[in-house]
């Protein structure tokens, strides 16, 4: 496995046309927003009613900046616990959009670091439950 510095060096040695542009053009930003809006809608529709209700009580969104990520911000400890209790079901829904997506659950301020899980890890978590 490559270290971060080795990966950075490997990426910087790519030809310019294969590297990520230093900044996005307005058209690219618009397309990224459209993609994220569609991903939000598709993800929400993939969730069942109780899961949709839980999500509506949190601030959440899909980001495509560094791969597909579901980001959830929980306003209080009980909501954070309920989201974490449903993390496998959330991962199953996200897997319908991208099998290598990622979920970040941010607890209320002062309650620790975000919980991060890759979609492909859901089987490991399911086995632990």
CSV table of N, CA, C and O in Angstrom, one decimal:
chain,number,residue,atom,x,y,z
A,1,UNK,N,0.8,-1.2,0.0
A,1,UNK,CA,0.0,0.0,0.0
A,1,UNK,C,0.9,1.2,0.0
A,1,UNK,O,1.9,1.3,0.7
A,2,UNK,N,0.5,2.2,-0.8
A,2,UNK,CA,1.3,3.5,-0.9
A,2,UNK,C,1.0,4.4,0.3
A,2,UNK,O,-0.1,4.5,0.8
A,3,UNK,N,2.1,5.1,0.7
A,3,UNK,CA,1.9,6.1,1.7
A,3,UNK,C,1.3,7.3,1.1
A,3,UNK,O,1.3,7.4,-0.2
A,4,UNK,N,0.9,8.3,1.8
A,4,UNK,CA,0.3,9.5,1.3
A,4,UNK,C,1.3,10.3,0.5
A,4,UNK,O,1.0,10.8,-0.6
A,5,UNK,N,2.5,10.3,0.9
A,5,UNK,CA,3.6,11.1,0.2
A,5,UNK,C,3.9,10.3,-1.2
A,5,UNK,O,4.1,10.9,-2.2
A,6,UNK,N,3.9,9.0,-1.1
A,6,UNK,CA,4.2,8.2,-2.3
A,6,UNK,C,3.0,8.4,-3.3
A,6,UNK,O,3.2,8.5,-4.5
A,7,UNK,N,1.8,8.4,-2.8
A,7,UNK,CA,0.6,8.6,-3.7
A,7,UNK,C,0.7,10.0,-4.3
A,7,UNK,O,0.4,10.2,-5.5
A,8,UNK,N,1.0,11.0,-3.5
A,8,UNK,CA,1.1,12.4,-4.0
A,8,UNK,C,2.1,12.5,-5.1
A,8,UNK,O,1.9,13.1,-6.1
A,9,UNK,N,3.3,11.8,-4.9
A,9,UNK,CA,4.4,11.9,-5.9
A,9,UNK,C,3.9,11.2,-7.2
A,9,UNK,O,4.2,11.6,-8.3
A,10,UNK,N,3.2,10.0,-7.0
A,10,UNK,CA,2.7,9.3,-8.2
A,10,UNK,C,1.7,10.1,-9.0
A,10,UNK,O,1.8,10.2,-10.2
A,11,UNK,N,0.8,10.8,-8.3
A,11,UNK,CA,-0.1,11.6,-9.0
A,11,UNK,C,0.5,12.8,-9.6
A,11,UNK,O,0.1,13.2,-10.7
A,12,UNK,N,1.5,13.4,-9.0
A,12,UNK,CA,2.1,14.6,-9.6
A,12,UNK,C,3.0,14.2,-10.8
A,12,UNK,O,3.3,15.1,-11.6
A,13,UNK,N,3.3,13.0,-10.9
A,13,UNK,CA,4.1,12.6,-12.1
A,13,UNK,C,3.3,12.2,-13.3
A,13,UNK,O,3.8,11.9,-14.4
A,14,UNK,N,1.9,12.3,-13.1
A,14,UNK,CA,1.0,12.1,-14.2
A,14,UNK,C,1.1,13.2,-15.2
A,14,UNK,O,1.4,14.3,-14.9
A,15,UNK,N,0.8,12.9,-16.5
A,15,UNK,CA,0.8,14.0,-17.5
A,15,UNK,C,-0.3,15.0,-17.1
A,15,UNK,O,-1.3,14.6,-16.4
A,16,UNK,N,-0.2,16.3,-17.5
A,16,UNK,CA,-1.1,17.3,-17.1
A,16,UNK,C,-2.6,17.0,-17.4
A,16,UNK,O,-3.5,17.2,-16.6
A,17,UNK,N,-2.8,16.3,-18.5
A,17,UNK,CA,-4.2,16.0,-18.9
A,17,UNK,C,-4.8,14.9,-18.0
A,17,UNK,O,-6.0,14.8,-18.0
A,18,UNK,N,-4.0,14.2,-17.3
A,18,UNK,CA,-4.5,13.1,-16.4
A,18,UNK,C,-4.6,13.6,-14.9
A,18,UNK,O,-5.1,12.9,-14.1
A,19,UNK,N,-4.1,14.8,-14.7
A,19,UNK,CA,-4.2,15.4,-13.3
A,19,UNK,C,-5.5,16.2,-13.1
A,19,UNK,O,-6.1,16.7,-14.1
A,20,UNK,N,-5.9,16.3,-11.9
A,20,UNK,CA,-7.1,17.1,-11.5
A,20,UNK,C,-6.8,18.5,-11.8
A,20,UNK,O,-5.7,19.0,-11.5
A,21,UNK,N,-7.7,19.3,-12.4
A,21,UNK,CA,-7.5,20.7,-12.7
A,21,UNK,C,-7.3,21.4,-11.3
A,21,UNK,O,-8.0,21.1,-10.3
A,22,UNK,N,-6.5,22.5,-11.3
A,22,UNK,CA,-6.3,23.3,-10.1
A,22,UNK,C,-7.6,23.9,-9.6
A,22,UNK,O,-7.8,24.1,-8.4
A,23,UNK,N,-8.5,24.3,-10.6
A,23,UNK,CA,-9.8,24.9,-10.2
A,23,UNK,C,-10.8,24.4,-11.2
A,23,UNK,O,-10.4,24.1,-12.4
A,24,UNK,N,-12.0,24.4,-10.8
A,24,UNK,CA,-13.1,23.9,-11.7
A,24,UNK,C,-13.7,25.1,-12.5
A,24,UNK,O,-13.9,26.2,-11.9
A,25,UNK,N,-14.0,24.9,-13.7
A,25,UNK,CA,-14.7,25.9,-14.5
A,25,UNK,C,-16.2,26.0,-14.0
A,25,UNK,O,-16.7,25.0,-13.4
A,26,UNK,N,-16.8,27.1,-14.2
A,26,UNK,CA,-18.2,27.3,-13.8
A,26,UNK,C,-19.1,26.2,-14.3
A,26,UNK,O,-20.0,25.7,-13.6
A,27,UNK,N,-18.9,25.7,-15.6
A,27,UNK,CA,-19.7,24.6,-16.1
A,27,UNK,C,-19.5,23.3,-15.3
A,27,UNK,O,-20.5,22.6,-15.0
A,28,UNK,N,-18.3,23.1,-14.9
A,28,UNK,CA,-18.0,21.9,-14.1
A,28,UNK,C,-18.6,22.0,-12.7
A,28,UNK,O,-19.1,21.0,-12.2
A,29,UNK,N,-18.6,23.2,-12.1
A,29,UNK,CA,-19.2,23.3,-10.8
A,29,UNK,C,-20.7,23.1,-10.9
A,29,UNK,O,-21.3,22.4,-10.1
A,30,UNK,N,-21.3,23.6,-12.0
A,30,UNK,CA,-22.8,23.4,-12.2
A,30,UNK,C,-23.1,21.9,-12.4
A,30,UNK,O,-24.1,21.4,-11.8
A,31,UNK,N,-22.3,21.2,-13.2
A,31,UNK,CA,-22.5,19.8,-13.4
A,31,UNK,C,-22.3,19.0,-12.1
A,31,UNK,O,-23.1,18.1,-11.8
A,32,UNK,N,-21.3,19.4,-11.3
A,32,UNK,CA,-21.1,18.8,-10.0
A,32,UNK,C,-22.4,19.0,-9.1
A,32,UNK,O,-22.8,18.0,-8.4
A,33,UNK,N,-22.9,20.2,-9.0
A,33,UNK,CA,-24.1,20.4,-8.2
A,33,UNK,C,-25.3,19.6,-8.7
A,33,UNK,O,-26.0,19.1,-7.9
A,34,UNK,N,-25.5,19.5,-10.0
A,34,UNK,CA,-26.5,18.7,-10.6
A,34,UNK,C,-26.4,17.2,-10.2
A,34,UNK,O,-27.3,16.6,-9.8
A,35,UNK,N,-25.1,16.7,-10.3
A,35,UNK,CA,-24.9,15.4,-9.9
A,35,UNK,C,-25.2,15.1,-8.4
A,35,UNK,O,-25.8,14.1,-8.0
A,36,UNK,N,-24.8,16.0,-7.6
A,36,UNK,CA,-25.0,15.9,-6.1
A,36,UNK,C,-26.5,16.0,-5.8
A,36,UNK,O,-27.0,15.2,-5.0
A,37,UNK,N,-27.3,16.9,-6.5
A,37,UNK,CA,-28.7,17.0,-6.3
A,37,UNK,C,-29.4,15.7,-6.7
A,37,UNK,O,-30.3,15.2,-6.0
A,38,UNK,N,-29.0,15.1,-7.8
A,38,UNK,CA,-29.6,13.8,-8.3
A,38,UNK,C,-29.2,12.7,-7.3
A,38,UNK,O,-30.0,11.9,-7.0
A,39,UNK,N,-28.0,12.7,-6.8
A,39,UNK,CA,-27.5,11.7,-5.9
A,39,UNK,C,-28.3,11.8,-4.6
A,39,UNK,O,-28.7,10.8,-4.0
A,40,UNK,N,-28.5,13.0,-4.1
A,40,UNK,CA,-29.3,13.2,-2.9
A,40,UNK,C,-30.7,12.6,-3.1
A,40,UNK,O,-31.2,11.9,-2.2
A,41,UNK,N,-31.4,12.9,-4.2
A,41,UNK,CA,-32.7,12.5,-4.4
A,41,UNK,C,-32.8,10.9,-4.5
A,41,UNK,O,-33.6,10.3,-3.9
A,42,UNK,N,-31.8,10.4,-5.3
A,42,UNK,CA,-31.8,8.9,-5.5
A,42,UNK,C,-31.5,8.2,-4.2
A,42,UNK,O,-32.1,7.2,-3.9
A,43,UNK,N,-30.6,8.7,-3.4
A,43,UNK,CA,-30.3,8.1,-2.1
A,43,UNK,C,-31.5,8.2,-1.2
A,43,UNK,O,-31.9,7.2,-0.6
A,44,UNK,N,-32.2,9.3,-1.1
A,44,UNK,CA,-33.3,9.5,-0.2
A,44,UNK,C,-34.4,8.5,-0.6
A,44,UNK,O,-35.1,7.9,0.2
A,45,UNK,N,-34.7,8.4,-1.9
A,45,UNK,CA,-35.7,7.5,-2.4
A,45,UNK,C,-35.4,6.0,-2.2
A,45,UNK,O,-36.3,5.2,-2.1
A,46,UNK,N,-34.1,5.7,-2.1
A,46,UNK,CA,-33.7,4.3,-1.8
A,46,UNK,C,-33.9,3.9,-0.3
A,46,UNK,O,-33.9,2.8,0.0
A,47,UNK,N,-34.1,4.9,0.5
A,47,UNK,CA,-34.3,4.7,2.0
A,47,UNK,C,-35.8,4.4,2.3
A,47,UNK,O,-36.7,4.9,1.6
A,48,UNK,N,-36.0,3.6,3.3
A,48,UNK,CA,-37.4,3.3,3.7
A,48,UNK,C,-38.0,4.5,4.5
A,48,UNK,O,-37.2,5.4,4.8
A,49,UNK,N,-39.3,4.5,4.8
A,49,UNK,CA,-39.9,5.6,5.5
A,49,UNK,C,-39.3,5.9,6.8
A,49,UNK,O,-39.0,7.1,7.0
A,50,UNK,N,-39.1,5.0,7.7
A,50,UNK,CA,-38.4,5.3,9.0
A,50,UNK,C,-37.0,6.0,8.8
A,50,UNK,O,-36.7,6.9,9.5
A,51,UNK,N,-36.3,5.4,7.9
A,51,UNK,CA,-35.0,6.0,7.6
A,51,UNK,C,-35.1,7.4,7.1
A,51,UNK,O,-34.3,8.3,7.4
A,52,UNK,N,-36.0,7.6,6.2
A,52,UNK,CA,-36.2,9.0,5.6
A,52,UNK,C,-36.6,9.9,6.8
A,52,UNK,O,-36.1,11.1,6.8
A,53,UNK,N,-37.5,9.5,7.7
A,53,UNK,CA,-37.8,10.3,8.8
A,53,UNK,C,-36.6,10.7,9.7
A,53,UNK,O,-36.5,11.8,10.1
A,54,UNK,N,-35.8,9.7,9.9
A,54,UNK,CA,-34.5,10.0,10.7
A,54,UNK,C,-33.7,11.0,10.0
A,54,UNK,O,-33.2,11.9,10.6
A,55,UNK,N,-33.5,10.8,8.7
A,55,UNK,CA,-32.7,11.8,7.9
A,55,UNK,C,-33.2,13.2,7.9
A,55,UNK,O,-32.5,14.2,8.0
A,56,UNK,N,-34.6,13.3,7.9
A,56,UNK,CA,-35.2,14.6,7.9
A,56,UNK,C,-35.0,15.3,9.2
A,56,UNK,O,-35.1,16.5,9.3
A,57,UNK,N,-34.6,14.6,10.3
A,57,UNK,CA,-34.3,15.2,11.6
A,57,UNK,C,-32.8,15.5,11.7
A,57,UNK,O,-32.4,15.9,12.8
A,58,UNK,N,-32.0,15.4,10.7
A,58,UNK,CA,-30.6,15.7,10.7
A,58,UNK,C,-30.3,16.5,9.5
A,58,UNK,O,-31.1,16.7,8.6
A,59,UNK,N,-29.1,17.1,9.5
A,59,UNK,CA,-28.7,17.8,8.3
A,59,UNK,C,-27.8,16.8,7.5
A,59,UNK,O,-26.8,16.3,8.1
A,60,UNK,N,-28.1,16.5,6.3
A,60,UNK,CA,-27.4,15.5,5.5
A,60,UNK,C,-27.3,15.9,4.1
A,60,UNK,O,-28.1,16.7,3.6
A,61,UNK,N,-26.3,15.4,3.4
A,61,UNK,CA,-26.1,15.7,2.0
A,61,UNK,C,-25.1,14.7,1.4
A,61,UNK,O,-24.4,14.0,2.1
A,62,UNK,N,-25.2,14.5,0.1
A,62,UNK,CA,-24.2,13.7,-0.7
A,62,UNK,C,-23.2,14.7,-1.3
A,62,UNK,O,-23.5,15.7,-1.9
A,63,UNK,N,-21.9,14.3,-1.1
A,63,UNK,CA,-20.8,15.1,-1.7
A,63,UNK,C,-20.1,14.2,-2.7
A,63,UNK,O,-19.9,13.0,-2.4
A,64,UNK,N,-19.7,14.8,-3.8
A,64,UNK,CA,-18.9,14.1,-4.8
A,64,UNK,C,-17.5,14.7,-4.9
A,64,UNK,O,-16.7,14.3,-5.9
A,65,UNK,N,-17.0,15.5,-4.0
A,65,UNK,CA,-15.7,16.1,-4.1
A,65,UNK,C,-14.6,15.1,-4.1
A,65,UNK,O,-13.7,15.2,-4.9
A,66,UNK,N,-14.6,14.2,-3.1
A,66,UNK,CA,-13.5,13.2,-3.1
A,66,UNK,C,-14.2,11.8,-3.1
A,66,UNK,O,-14.1,11.0,-2.2
A,67,UNK,N,-14.9,11.5,-4.2
A,67,UNK,CA,-15.7,10.3,-4.3
A,67,UNK,C,-17.0,10.5,-3.7
A,67,UNK,O,-17.3,11.6,-3.2
A,68,UNK,N,-17.9,9.6,-3.7
A,68,UNK,CA,-19.3,9.7,-3.2
A,68,UNK,C,-19.3,9.5,-1.7
A,68,UNK,O,-18.9,8.5,-1.2
A,69,UNK,N,-19.7,10.6,-1.0
A,69,UNK,CA,-19.8,10.5,0.5
A,69,UNK,C,-21.2,11.0,0.9
A,69,UNK,O,-21.7,12.0,0.5
A,70,UNK,N,-21.7,10.3,1.9
A,70,UNK,CA,-22.9,10.7,2.6
A,70,UNK,C,-22.5,11.3,3.9
A,70,UNK,O,-21.7,10.7,4.6
A,71,UNK,N,-22.8,12.6,4.1
A,71,UNK,CA,-22.4,13.3,5.2
A,71,UNK,C,-23.6,13.7,6.1
A,71,UNK,O,-24.6,14.3,5.5
A,72,UNK,N,-23.6,13.2,7.3
A,72,UNK,CA,-24.7,13.5,8.2
A,72,UNK,C,-24.2,14.2,9.4
A,72,UNK,O,-23.3,13.8,10.1
A,73,UNK,N,-24.9,15.3,9.8
A,73,UNK,CA,-24.6,16.1,11.0
A,73,UNK,C,-25.8,15.9,11.9
A,73,UNK,O,-26.9,16.2,11.6
A,74,UNK,N,-25.5,15.4,13.1
A,74,UNK,CA,-26.6,15.2,14.1
A,74,UNK,C,-26.6,16.3,15.1
A,74,UNK,O,-25.6,16.7,15.6
A,75,UNK,N,-27.8,16.8,15.4
A,75,UNK,CA,-28.0,17.9,16.2
A,75,UNK,C,-27.9,17.6,17.7
A,75,UNK,O,-27.5,18.4,18.5
A,76,UNK,N,-28.1,16.3,18.1
A,76,UNK,CA,-28.0,16.0,19.5
A,76,UNK,C,-27.6,14.5,19.6
A,76,UNK,O,-27.6,13.8,18.6
A,77,UNK,N,-27.3,14.1,20.9
A,77,UNK,CA,-26.8,12.8,21.1
A,77,UNK,C,-27.8,11.7,20.7
A,77,UNK,O,-27.4,10.7,20.1
A,78,UNK,N,-29.1,11.8,21.1
A,78,UNK,CA,-30.1,10.8,20.7
A,78,UNK,C,-30.1,10.5,19.2
A,78,UNK,O,-30.2,9.4,18.7
A,79,UNK,N,-30.1,11.6,18.4
A,79,UNK,CA,-30.2,11.5,16.9
A,79,UNK,C,-28.9,10.8,16.4
A,79,UNK,O,-28.9,10.0,15.5
A,80,UNK,N,-27.8,11.2,17.0
A,80,UNK,CA,-26.5,10.6,16.6
A,80,UNK,C,-26.5,9.1,16.9
A,80,UNK,O,-26.1,8.3,16.0
A,81,UNK,N,-27.1,8.7,18.0
A,81,UNK,CA,-27.1,7.3,18.4
A,81,UNK,C,-28.1,6.5,17.4
A,81,UNK,O,-27.7,5.4,16.9
A,82,UNK,N,-29.2,7.1,17.1
A,82,UNK,CA,-30.1,6.5,16.1
A,82,UNK,C,-29.5,6.3,14.7
A,82,UNK,O,-29.7,5.3,14.1
A,83,UNK,N,-28.8,7.4,14.3
A,83,UNK,CA,-28.1,7.3,13.0
A,83,UNK,C,-27.1,6.2,13.0
A,83,UNK,O,-27.0,5.3,12.1
A,84,UNK,N,-26.3,6.1,14.1
A,84,UNK,CA,-25.2,5.1,14.2
A,84,UNK,C,-25.9,3.7,14.3
A,84,UNK,O,-25.3,2.7,13.7
A,85,UNK,N,-27.0,3.6,14.9
A,85,UNK,CA,-27.7,2.3,15.0
A,85,UNK,C,-28.2,1.8,13.6
A,85,UNK,O,-28.4,0.7,13.4
A,86,UNK,N,-28.4,2.8,12.7
A,86,UNK,CA,-28.9,2.5,11.3
A,86,UNK,C,-27.8,2.5,10.3
A,86,UNK,O,-28.1,2.5,9.1
A,87,UNK,N,-26.5,2.6,10.7
A,87,UNK,CA,-25.4,2.8,9.8
A,87,UNK,C,-25.4,1.7,8.7
A,87,UNK,O,-25.1,2.0,7.5
A,88,UNK,N,-25.7,0.5,9.0
A,88,UNK,CA,-25.6,-0.6,8.0
A,88,UNK,C,-26.7,-0.4,7.0
A,88,UNK,O,-26.4,-0.6,5.8
A,89,UNK,N,-27.9,0.0,7.4
A,89,UNK,CA,-29.0,0.2,6.5
A,89,UNK,C,-28.7,1.4,5.6
A,89,UNK,O,-28.9,1.4,4.4
A,90,UNK,N,-28.1,2.4,6.2
A,90,UNK,CA,-27.7,3.6,5.4
A,90,UNK,C,-26.6,3.2,4.4
A,90,UNK,O,-26.7,3.6,3.2
A,91,UNK,N,-25.7,2.4,4.8
A,91,UNK,CA,-24.7,1.9,3.8
A,91,UNK,C,-25.3,1.0,2.7
A,91,UNK,O,-24.8,1.1,1.6
A,92,UNK,N,-26.3,0.2,3.0
A,92,UNK,CA,-26.9,-0.6,2.0
A,92,UNK,C,-27.6,0.4,1.0
A,92,UNK,O,-27.5,0.1,-0.2
A,93,UNK,N,-28.2,1.4,1.5
A,93,UNK,CA,-28.9,2.4,0.5
A,93,UNK,C,-27.9,3.1,-0.3
A,93,UNK,O,-28.0,3.3,-1.5
A,94,UNK,N,-26.8,3.5,0.3
A,94,UNK,CA,-25.7,4.2,-0.4
A,94,UNK,C,-25.0,3.3,-1.4
A,94,UNK,O,-24.6,3.8,-2.5
A,95,UNK,N,-24.9,2.0,-1.1
A,95,UNK,CA,-24.3,1.1,-2.0
A,95,UNK,C,-25.0,1.0,-3.3
A,95,UNK,O,-24.5,0.6,-4.4
A,96,UNK,N,-26.3,1.3,-3.3
A,96,UNK,CA,-27.1,1.3,-4.6
A,96,UNK,C,-26.6,2.4,-5.5
A,96,UNK,O,-26.8,2.3,-6.7
A,97,UNK,N,-26.1,3.4,-5.0
A,97,UNK,CA,-25.5,4.5,-5.8
A,97,UNK,C,-24.1,4.3,-6.2
A,97,UNK,O,-23.6,4.6,-7.3
A,98,UNK,N,-23.3,3.8,-5.2
A,98,UNK,CA,-21.9,3.6,-5.4
A,98,UNK,C,-21.3,2.6,-4.5
A,98,UNK,O,-21.4,2.8,-3.2
A,99,UNK,N,-20.8,1.5,-5.0
A,99,UNK,CA,-20.3,0.4,-4.1
A,99,UNK,C,-19.1,0.8,-3.2
A,99,UNK,O,-18.8,0.1,-2.3
A,100,UNK,N,-18.5,1.9,-3.5
A,100,UNK,CA,-17.3,2.3,-2.8
A,100,UNK,C,-17.5,3.7,-2.1
A,100,UNK,O,-16.6,4.4,-1.9
A,101,UNK,N,-18.8,4.0,-1.8
A,101,UNK,CA,-19.1,5.2,-1.2
A,101,UNK,C,-18.6,5.2,0.3
A,101,UNK,O,-18.0,4.2,0.8
A,102,UNK,N,-18.8,6.4,0.9
A,102,UNK,CA,-18.3,6.5,2.3
A,102,UNK,C,-19.4,7.3,3.1
A,102,UNK,O,-20.1,8.1,2.5
A,103,UNK,N,-19.5,7.0,4.3
A,103,UNK,CA,-20.5,7.7,5.2
A,103,UNK,C,-19.7,8.3,6.3
A,103,UNK,O,-18.8,7.7,6.9
A,104,UNK,N,-20.0,9.6,6.6
A,104,UNK,CA,-19.4,10.3,7.7
A,104,UNK,C,-20.6,10.8,8.6
A,104,UNK,O,-21.5,11.5,8.1
A,105,UNK,N,-20.6,10.4,9.9
A,105,UNK,CA,-21.6,10.8,10.8
A,105,UNK,C,-20.9,11.8,11.8
A,105,UNK,O,-20.0,11.3,12.6
A,106,UNK,N,-21.3,13.0,11.8
A,106,UNK,CA,-20.8,14.0,12.7
A,106,UNK,C,-21.7,14.2,13.9
A,106,UNK,O,-22.8,14.6,13.8
A,107,UNK,N,-21.1,13.9,15.1
A,107,UNK,CA,-21.9,14.1,16.3
A,107,UNK,C,-22.0,15.6,16.6
A,107,UNK,O,-21.4,16.4,16.0
A,108,UNK,N,-22.9,15.9,17.6
A,108,UNK,CA,-22.9,17.4,18.0
A,108,UNK,C,-21.6,17.9,18.4
A,108,UNK,O,-20.7,17.1,18.8
A,109,UNK,N,-21.4,19.2,18.3
A,109,UNK,CA,-20.1,19.8,18.7
A,109,UNK,C,-19.8,19.5,20.1
A,109,UNK,O,-20.6,19.5,21.0
A,110,UNK,N,-18.5,19.1,20.3
A,110,UNK,CA,-18.0,18.7,21.6
A,110,UNK,C,-18.2,17.3,22.0
A,110,UNK,O,-17.9,16.9,23.1
A,111,UNK,N,-18.8,16.5,21.1
A,111,UNK,CA,-19.0,15.1,21.4
A,111,UNK,C,-18.1,14.1,20.7
A,111,UNK,O,-18.4,13.0,20.5
A,112,UNK,N,-17.0,14.6,20.2
A,112,UNK,CA,-16.0,13.7,19.6
A,112,UNK,C,-15.9,13.9,18.1
A,112,UNK,O,-16.5,14.8,17.5
A,113,UNK,N,-15.1,13.0,17.6
A,113,UNK,CA,-14.8,13.1,16.1
A,113,UNK,C,-15.9,12.4,15.3
A,113,UNK,O,-16.6,11.5,15.9
A,114,UNK,N,-16.0,12.7,14.1
A,114,UNK,CA,-16.9,12.0,13.2
A,114,UNK,C,-16.6,10.5,13.1
A,114,UNK,O,-15.5,10.1,13.1
A,115,UNK,N,-17.7,9.8,12.9
A,115,UNK,CA,-17.5,8.3,12.6
A,115,UNK,C,-17.5,8.2,11.1
A,115,UNK,O,-18.4,8.8,10.4
A,116,UNK,N,-16.5,7.5,10.6
A,116,UNK,CA,-16.4,7.3,9.1
A,116,UNK,C,-16.4,5.9,8.8
A,116,UNK,O,-15.7,5.1,9.4
A,117,UNK,N,-17.2,5.5,7.8
A,117,UNK,CA,-17.3,4.1,7.4
A,117,UNK,C,-17.4,4.0,5.9
A,117,UNK,O,-18.1,4.8,5.2
A,118,UNK,N,-16.6,3.1,5.3
A,118,UNK,CA,-16.7,2.9,3.8
A,118,UNK,C,-17.9,1.9,3.6
A,118,UNK,O,-18.1,1.0,4.4
A,119,UNK,N,-18.6,2.1,2.5
A,119,UNK,CA,-19.7,1.2,2.2
A,119,UNK,C,-19.3,-0.3,2.2
A,119,UNK,O,-20.0,-1.1,2.7
A,120,UNK,N,-18.2,-0.6,1.7
A,120,UNK,CA,-17.8,-2.0,1.6
A,120,UNK,C,-17.4,-2.6,3.0
A,120,UNK,O,-17.3,-3.8,3.1
A,121,UNK,N,-17.3,-1.8,4.0
A,121,UNK,CA,-17.1,-2.3,5.3
A,121,UNK,C,-18.4,-2.7,6.0
A,121,UNK,O,-18.3,-3.3,7.1
A,122,UNK,N,-19.5,-2.5,5.4
A,122,UNK,CA,-20.8,-2.8,6.1
A,122,UNK,C,-21.0,-4.2,6.4
A,122,UNK,O,-21.6,-4.6,7.4
A,123,UNK,N,-20.4,-5.1,5.6
A,123,UNK,CA,-20.5,-6.5,5.9
A,123,UNK,C,-19.7,-6.9,7.2
A,123,UNK,O,-20.2,-7.7,8.0
A,124,UNK,N,-18.6,-6.2,7.4
A,124,UNK,CA,-17.9,-6.4,8.7
A,124,UNK,C,-18.7,-6.0,9.9
A,124,UNK,O,-18.7,-6.6,10.9
A,125,UNK,N,-19.3,-4.8,9.8
A,125,UNK,CA,-20.1,-4.3,10.9
A,125,UNK,C,-21.4,-5.2,11.1
A,125,UNK,O,-21.8,-5.4,12.2
A,126,UNK,N,-22.0,-5.7,10.0
A,126,UNK,CA,-23.1,-6.6,10.1
A,126,UNK,C,-22.7,-7.8,10.9
A,126,UNK,O,-23.5,-8.3,11.7
A,127,UNK,N,-21.5,-8.4,10.6
A,127,UNK,CA,-21.1,-9.6,11.3
A,127,UNK,C,-20.9,-9.4,12.8
A,127,UNK,O,-21.1,-10.3,13.6
A,128,UNK,N,-20.5,-8.1,13.2
A,128,UNK,CA,-20.3,-7.8,14.6
A,128,UNK,C,-21.6,-7.7,15.4
A,128,UNK,O,-21.6,-7.8,16.6
A,129,UNK,N,-22.7,-7.3,14.7
A,129,UNK,CA,-24.0,-7.0,15.3
A,129,UNK,C,-24.6,-8.3,15.8
A,129,UNK,O,-24.3,-9.4,15.5
